[in-house]
XYZ file of C-alpha atoms in Angstrom:
516
model
C 22.115 51.063 -3.983
C 22.877 48.229 -6.624
C 25.970 47.546 -4.624
C 24.404 46.973 -1.304
C 21.653 44.757 -3.297
C 24.454 42.560 -4.843
C 26.190 42.506 -1.208
C 22.852 41.077 0.328
C 22.333 38.722 -2.654
C 25.836 37.571 -2.006
C 25.360 37.125 1.643
C 22.263 35.046 1.022
C 23.857 32.776 -1.468
C 26.661 32.105 1.181
C 24.111 31.707 3.825
C 22.392 29.077 1.588
C 25.569 27.522 0.655
C 26.537 27.142 4.349
C 23.138 25.804 5.358
C 23.315 23.091 2.570
C 26.741 22.203 3.654
C 25.636 21.841 7.216
C 22.884 19.825 6.313
C 25.148 17.408 4.200
C 27.484 17.155 7.094
C 24.735 16.265 9.497
C 23.332 13.502 7.150
C 26.684 12.027 6.981
C 27.215 11.949 10.664
C 23.680 10.256 10.916
C 24.523 7.576 8.529
C 27.999 7.039 10.102
C 26.661 6.706 13.703
C 23.640 4.502 12.771
C 25.855 2.335 10.787
C 29.254 2.270 12.815
C 27.816 2.579 16.394
C 24.675 0.970 16.268
C 23.102 0.002 19.574
C 19.972 -1.700 17.913
C 21.168 -5.473 18.943
C 21.784 -4.467 22.395
C 18.266 -2.747 22.558
C 16.761 -5.656 21.000
C 18.385 -8.100 23.357
C 17.560 -6.157 26.544
C 13.693 -5.253 25.568
C 12.945 -8.542 23.654
C 14.927 -11.204 25.555
C 15.282 -9.853 28.927
C 12.008 -7.755 29.549
C 10.212 -10.032 27.219
C 6.530 -9.789 26.014
C 4.718 -6.469 26.963
C 0.970 -7.415 27.475
C -0.628 -4.530 28.962
C -1.444 -4.914 32.657
C 1.463 -7.253 33.137
C 4.302 -6.662 35.463
C 6.190 -7.234 32.357
C 4.662 -4.289 30.702
C 5.689 -2.087 33.641
C 9.277 -3.315 33.515
C 9.485 -2.298 30.037
C 8.448 1.017 30.892
C 11.018 1.408 33.437
C 13.665 0.043 31.305
C 12.987 2.679 28.630
C 13.170 5.487 30.953
C 16.375 4.042 32.642
C 17.921 3.692 28.867
C 16.820 7.242 27.860
C 18.611 8.407 31.268
C 21.755 6.756 30.233
C 21.640 8.620 27.051
C 21.324 12.025 28.842
C 17.565 12.254 27.458
C 14.870 13.160 29.891
C 11.936 10.487 30.056
C 8.937 9.577 32.321
C 6.147 7.162 32.384
C 2.717 9.135 32.144
C -0.068 7.280 33.516
C -3.314 7.451 31.435
C -5.475 4.724 32.676
C -6.055 1.397 34.419
C -6.364 -2.378 33.146
C -6.786 -5.802 34.554
C -3.531 -6.932 36.031
C -2.247 -10.370 35.153
C 0.656 -12.456 34.798
C 1.580 -15.544 33.031
C 2.913 -18.464 34.456
C 4.026 -21.939 33.440
C 1.667 -23.842 30.845
C 2.216 -27.484 30.466
C -0.083 -29.502 28.331
C 0.024 -33.337 28.138
C -2.016 -36.080 26.161
C -2.657 -38.881 28.775
C -5.126 -41.011 26.899
C -5.182 -43.042 24.572
C -1.442 -42.717 24.668
C 1.077 -40.334 26.260
C 2.410 -37.039 24.676
C 3.403 -33.593 25.495
C 1.327 -31.001 23.443
C 2.558 -27.840 22.078
C 0.297 -24.814 23.257
C 0.091 -22.341 25.750
C -2.812 -20.522 27.850
C -4.172 -17.339 26.305
C -3.618 -14.004 27.811
C -5.785 -13.371 30.943
C -6.698 -16.888 31.250
C -7.942 -18.207 34.545
C -5.423 -20.487 36.408
C -5.437 -24.168 36.936
C -3.433 -23.779 39.933
C -0.220 -26.069 40.265
C -2.071 -29.539 40.167
C -3.896 -28.742 36.807
C -6.870 -30.116 35.354
C -7.419 -33.690 33.769
C -10.140 -34.171 31.619
C -11.739 -35.652 28.342
C -11.635 -33.471 25.332
C -14.697 -33.121 23.276
C -15.636 -31.327 19.892
C -18.165 -28.339 20.236
C -21.621 -30.187 19.961
C -23.069 -29.824 16.443
C -26.717 -28.468 16.470
C -29.335 -27.551 13.957
C -30.200 -24.442 15.740
C -29.738 -22.522 19.167
C -32.730 -24.352 20.715
C -31.110 -27.569 20.140
C -27.784 -26.648 21.190
C -29.251 -25.299 24.693
C -30.608 -28.986 24.838
C -27.030 -30.316 24.044
C -24.529 -28.053 26.020
C -24.934 -29.936 29.294
C -22.938 -32.583 27.607
C -19.782 -30.643 27.823
C -19.685 -30.547 31.772
C -16.485 -31.535 32.965
C -14.743 -31.911 29.567
C -12.415 -29.732 27.530
C -14.230 -28.357 24.571
C -12.662 -27.642 21.038
C -14.127 -24.530 19.396
C -11.789 -24.042 16.441
C -12.211 -25.475 13.146
C -9.830 -28.417 12.308
C -7.680 -27.237 9.364
C -7.742 -29.689 6.368
C -4.034 -29.031 5.750
C -1.088 -27.751 7.909
C 0.852 -26.565 4.670
C 0.711 -22.847 3.862
C -1.006 -21.767 0.674
C 2.436 -20.912 -0.961
C 3.731 -24.540 0.013
C 0.913 -26.011 -2.176
C 1.070 -23.471 -5.244
C 4.887 -24.580 -5.241
C 4.471 -28.323 -5.215
C 0.894 -29.641 -5.934
C -0.577 -30.497 -9.036
C -3.092 -28.003 -10.326
C -6.024 -30.597 -9.631
C -4.736 -31.306 -6.041
C -4.491 -27.705 -5.127
C -8.032 -26.789 -6.553
C -9.348 -29.732 -4.429
C -7.556 -28.445 -1.387
C -9.024 -25.138 -1.613
C -12.294 -26.467 -1.957
C -11.843 -28.634 0.996
C -10.717 -25.596 2.701
C -13.588 -23.522 1.817
C -16.041 -26.220 2.724
C -14.483 -26.807 6.072
C -14.794 -23.194 7.090
C -18.105 -22.736 6.141
C -19.412 -25.991 7.855
C -17.423 -24.678 10.934
C -19.007 -21.196 10.667
C -22.417 -22.648 10.700
C -21.523 -24.757 13.748
C -20.729 -21.715 15.523
C -23.444 -19.886 14.331
C -26.303 -22.523 15.133
C -25.063 -22.206 18.841
C -26.593 -18.808 19.254
C -23.457 -17.400 20.493
C -20.524 -15.233 18.815
C -16.957 -16.382 19.253
C -16.391 -14.345 22.343
C -19.686 -15.224 24.003
C -19.428 -19.031 23.527
C -16.484 -19.717 25.728
C -18.498 -18.143 28.590
C -21.677 -20.217 27.788
C -19.736 -23.321 27.890
C -17.960 -22.249 31.176
C -21.561 -21.763 32.666
C -22.479 -25.283 31.362
C -19.603 -26.667 33.529
C -16.873 -27.359 30.783
C -13.352 -28.041 32.255
C -11.704 -25.701 29.959
C -11.626 -24.345 26.294
C -9.127 -25.579 23.740
C -8.601 -23.338 20.494
C -6.105 -23.255 17.649
C -5.792 -19.861 15.621
C -3.619 -21.056 12.825
C -1.650 -18.208 11.012
C -1.210 -20.095 7.933
C 2.498 -20.343 8.215
C 4.394 -23.383 9.477
C 4.329 -23.513 13.312
C 2.677 -20.301 13.654
C -0.540 -19.413 15.775
C -2.313 -16.047 16.595
C -2.326 -15.899 20.241
C -4.979 -13.486 21.619
C -6.812 -13.244 24.898
C -9.289 -15.688 26.763
C -13.015 -14.954 27.293
C -13.491 -17.152 30.389
C -13.625 -16.029 33.971
C -12.866 -19.328 35.842
C -11.880 -22.133 33.415
C -8.630 -22.093 31.587
C -8.380 -21.328 27.697
C -5.435 -22.950 25.724
C -4.471 -22.703 22.276
C -2.628 -25.549 20.635
C -0.519 -25.877 17.558
C -2.278 -26.706 14.415
C -0.646 -30.399 14.597
C -1.434 -31.198 18.087
C -5.112 -29.814 17.717
C -5.676 -31.844 14.691
C -4.395 -34.772 16.513
C -6.777 -34.445 19.447
C -9.569 -33.481 16.909
C -9.364 -36.662 15.013
C -9.135 -38.735 18.314
C -12.387 -37.233 19.518
C -14.128 -37.595 16.190
C -13.611 -41.394 15.916
C -14.607 -41.875 19.676
C -11.052 -42.663 21.112
C -11.712 -40.356 24.067
C -8.690 -38.171 24.388
C -7.703 -37.024 27.615
C -5.651 -34.166 28.594
C -3.970 -32.676 31.442
C -3.324 -28.857 31.595
C -1.207 -26.966 33.889
C -1.791 -23.270 33.234
C -0.778 -21.302 36.082
C -1.464 -17.410 36.242
C -1.840 -14.754 38.670
C -4.671 -12.219 38.824
C -3.176 -8.809 40.105
C -6.301 -6.594 40.085
C -6.549 -3.291 38.811
C -3.117 -1.938 37.691
C -1.965 1.535 36.142
C -1.324 1.787 32.249
C 1.290 4.137 30.774
C 2.910 5.711 28.010
C 6.853 6.358 28.244
C 7.507 9.911 26.722
C 10.997 10.874 26.176
C 11.841 14.503 25.127
C 14.805 16.474 23.597
C 13.861 20.023 24.080
C 13.977 22.417 21.196
C 16.131 25.551 21.242
C 14.171 28.031 18.804
C 10.630 26.790 18.651
C 10.357 24.538 21.714
C 6.382 24.706 21.769
C 6.495 23.162 18.286
C 6.934 19.284 18.032
C 8.402 16.449 15.861
C 6.874 13.250 17.397
C 8.665 9.810 16.904
C 5.924 7.356 17.394
C 5.887 3.374 18.102
C 3.612 1.377 20.378
C 5.368 -0.452 23.131
C 2.847 -3.076 24.016
C 2.568 -6.458 22.509
C 0.465 -9.627 22.555
C 2.742 -12.232 24.445
C 2.675 -15.558 22.565
C 5.936 -14.558 21.515
C 8.291 -11.748 22.463
C 6.688 -8.775 20.307
C 10.132 -8.497 18.395
C 8.466 -7.321 15.119
C 5.072 -6.008 16.591
C 6.233 -3.734 17.799
C 9.994 -4.157 19.033
C 11.400 -3.268 15.821
C 9.465 -0.152 15.450
C 10.302 0.733 19.182
C 14.001 0.181 18.642
C 13.825 2.534 15.453
C 12.588 5.265 17.574
C 14.752 4.787 20.676
C 18.082 4.541 18.425
C 16.638 7.780 16.358
C 16.705 9.697 19.939
C 19.951 8.474 20.985
C 21.563 9.600 17.711
C 19.915 12.960 17.544
C 20.779 13.612 21.245
C 24.619 12.808 20.357
C 24.861 14.659 17.036
C 21.831 17.324 17.360
C 21.463 18.146 21.108
C 19.855 21.474 20.402
C 17.108 21.002 17.800
C 14.972 23.894 16.761
C 11.856 22.187 17.520
C 11.185 19.994 20.410
C 11.617 16.189 19.572
C 9.206 13.778 21.486
C 9.261 9.950 21.484
C 6.080 8.344 22.058
C 5.928 4.766 23.439
C 2.556 4.036 23.567
C 0.925 1.712 25.945
C -2.238 -0.262 25.074
C -2.449 -0.147 21.171
C -3.337 -3.781 20.764
C -6.515 -3.212 22.729
C -7.562 0.054 20.677
C -4.762 2.735 20.299
C -5.424 3.549 24.184
C -2.006 4.836 24.750
C -1.759 7.328 21.812
C -5.517 8.195 22.032
C -5.112 9.220 25.659
C -2.105 11.313 24.810
C -4.010 13.199 22.056
C -6.839 13.618 24.525
C -4.677 14.775 27.400
C -2.325 17.095 25.529
C -4.059 19.411 23.080
C -1.262 21.983 23.224
C 1.038 19.575 21.769
C -1.200 18.192 19.225
C -1.954 21.546 17.915
C 1.667 22.268 17.465
C 2.960 18.979 15.898
C 5.289 19.803 13.187
C 5.042 15.940 11.741
C 4.786 12.576 13.404
C 6.582 9.439 12.277
C 5.032 6.170 13.185
C 6.429 2.719 12.494
C 4.620 -0.388 13.377
C 4.284 -3.144 10.726
C 7.280 -5.541 11.187
C 11.050 -5.554 10.766
C 11.402 -4.553 6.979
C 12.900 -1.422 5.478
C 10.368 1.362 5.069
C 8.648 0.994 1.480
C 5.506 3.242 1.565
C 4.819 6.698 3.114
C 1.388 8.246 2.375
C 0.419 11.927 2.865
C -2.794 10.784 5.161
C -5.148 13.432 3.365
C -2.985 16.592 3.964
C -3.349 18.633 0.790
C 0.404 19.871 0.996
C 2.082 16.981 2.440
C 3.903 16.658 -0.578
C 5.796 19.785 -0.294
C 7.379 19.104 3.101
C 7.605 15.137 2.880
C 9.160 15.383 -0.367
C 11.845 18.117 0.710
C 12.496 16.114 4.104
C 13.250 12.977 1.989
C 15.681 14.704 -0.422
C 18.959 14.313 1.739
C 18.058 10.565 2.558
C 20.877 8.421 0.851
C 19.692 7.105 -2.497
C 19.927 3.519 -1.621
C 17.168 4.237 0.938
C 14.833 6.425 -0.616
C 14.818 4.817 -4.156
C 12.834 1.884 -2.677
C 10.272 4.224 -0.971
C 6.817 4.580 -2.830
C 4.926 7.691 -1.848
C 1.016 8.633 -2.257
C 0.180 12.310 -2.102
C -2.271 13.291 -0.849
C -3.507 10.207 0.390
C -6.344 9.421 2.708
C -6.282 9.485 6.349
C -6.174 6.443 8.251
C -9.066 5.783 10.978
C -7.158 3.004 12.827
C -4.756 0.204 12.836
C -1.960 1.986 14.484
C -1.055 5.039 16.481
C -0.458 7.793 13.851
C -4.360 7.465 13.143
C -4.784 9.068 16.646
C -3.088 12.141 15.673
C -4.466 12.170 11.997
C -7.984 12.180 13.615
C -7.284 15.218 15.717
C -5.871 17.040 12.225
C -2.108 16.702 13.239
C 0.215 15.862 10.195
C 1.065 12.387 11.350
C 2.601 9.785 8.957
C 3.062 6.053 8.822
C 6.358 4.693 7.753
C 5.152 1.295 6.282
C 7.600 -1.592 5.995
C 8.032 -4.422 3.525
C 6.247 -7.671 4.574
C 8.750 -10.277 5.661
C 5.970 -12.667 5.997
C 4.865 -10.432 8.662
C 1.285 -11.111 8.400
C 1.257 -14.966 8.559
C 4.555 -15.612 10.436
C 5.151 -13.031 13.233
C 2.238 -10.397 13.539
C 0.472 -11.482 16.907
C 2.007 -15.090 16.651
C 4.175 -17.296 18.849
C 7.072 -16.913 16.260
C 7.507 -13.138 16.840
C 10.839 -13.476 18.494
C 14.384 -11.877 18.352
C 15.595 -13.945 15.548
C 12.886 -12.463 12.935
C 14.379 -9.031 13.128
C 16.217 -7.914 9.951
C 18.949 -5.409 11.700
C 20.205 -4.181 8.248
C 16.575 -3.175 7.498
C 15.887 -1.760 10.798
C 19.214 0.409 10.506
C 17.802 1.769 7.229
C 14.664 2.797 8.839
C 16.629 4.537 11.960
C 18.804 6.414 9.112
C 15.612 7.384 7.352
C 13.755 8.462 10.698
C 16.611 10.358 11.849
C 17.191 12.483 8.714
C 13.363 13.303 8.307
C 13.237 14.413 12.042
C 16.164 16.334 11.725
C 14.932 18.027 8.438
C 11.431 18.495 9.937
C 12.876 20.239 12.945
C 15.077 22.689 11.013
C 12.374 23.339 8.360
C 11.914 27.248 8.594
C 8.177 26.746 7.567
C 5.369 25.250 9.729
C 3.665 22.316 8.054
C 0.183 22.937 6.470
C -2.743 21.134 7.937
C -5.065 21.771 5.036
C -7.304 18.863 4.232
C -7.808 17.277 0.623
C -11.036 16.773 -0.546
C -11.578 12.919 -0.013
C -12.646 10.484 -2.794
C -15.471 8.384 -3.127
C -15.208 5.154 -1.321
C -14.928 2.176 -3.307
C -16.276 0.122 -0.554
C -19.413 2.302 0.418
C -19.821 4.267 -2.904
C -19.890 7.384 -0.658
C -17.591 10.292 -0.170
C -15.263 9.599 2.559
C -14.921 11.704 5.746
C -12.164 12.697 8.104
C -12.153 10.317 11.087
C -13.172 11.564 14.309
C -11.105 11.795 17.311
C -11.829 9.048 19.935
C -10.649 9.026 23.666
C -9.077 6.116 25.111
C -10.579 3.146 27.143
C -9.210 4.210 30.537
C -10.335 1.280 32.550
C -10.209 -1.843 30.477
C -10.085 -5.775 30.818
C -12.116 -5.922 34.018
C -15.472 -7.000 32.694
């Protein structure tokens, strides 16, 4: 009996040693493939340069989905575009903006997403500042003055230098004076908007109804040359966004009664109601095919730039991870899914739709890894409020190369995300879903939703690190003999409200959007 027990114990030790050896060999292969045979630059060029920005409802978004399916097929991975709803179809054309009075100058700017077209001939009109009124009644009496004119509705920034530039070079007194000026200017402009009786979304429509020729904005992102580019709220007249420098020029000309005129050619096409999609790729599991490890990244973008870091970099991480795993780990224990979500920028619509439409998958998620905040290497992982997340996340991180994991800070059990990016859709449904949060790389000021979010901002060494991290954690999650716990921690008291935090509730997607 003792001999048999010793034999069994010896077999157990041998099996354990072989398992560790196999794990080490797989990790080494992943690292080597990611570093020596990377496809990241190829993926970036094809997706960011050739396909371009991926605004929901545009032909470019559909082109991106089709490109991803074809790319996966070339790697021997099954993928499909799954329709989840519809959106307003629109296609951006040429934008050209010229100052024609009191002098001639081509201005830097573009029409906002879903802006109505001016047609090829364009529109030429005087530019005026939003009328200043004491209250909404006074504004109603003044609004007719905008008829036939372009109306400026954004604050004229007191400085075009970012705060870090002032902090480095200005005297203490000068910087304090500028901070005071910025605060006062912002306050006065907020009051000007408030006194119209309209919010920022409603005001352009009111000006349109009053006969304005167009709307002029400048949504500065507090970085040199960077503007946030979002959507238009007009139905018939163009809405354009100008660079801070040119917006300031027009504002000063109008303020000093120089009667500036601009010619705007902003061509675009309305395409009616078009379908919206998620692209879903799968590597089928061999032992537990009805349990899932999901790689998550939203596919859509705003279209001021080309969506390189929001969220081209996250998309590339998940696609490259799938390629590597298909090559090195073609028969995973659990099914591995890559979810490339559409419509994230309009409210997590793609991922919320997937959660709602696939309850059997969500109920059997082993883990989901999401990446969405820029090109930097992963710096933080939170347990998202799952009580035992430390146990499995910690073990999956163990074989990750030291130079990668040593920079990662973790917080367990953490608190659940209620929005912001797509893992939150799964967390709300109780699935263990985790955000791989990246280093900043000036993301919020320079590339998040800006005209500067382009290929040249990708830091490929950091993205490669993220591929290695994601591939190893996916492999470990798939191989784990244990199913992850979904037990929730008791949430803390909110510092903001003073009340105990509650778990977020699942929400369905907006299935028909942009058509109002």
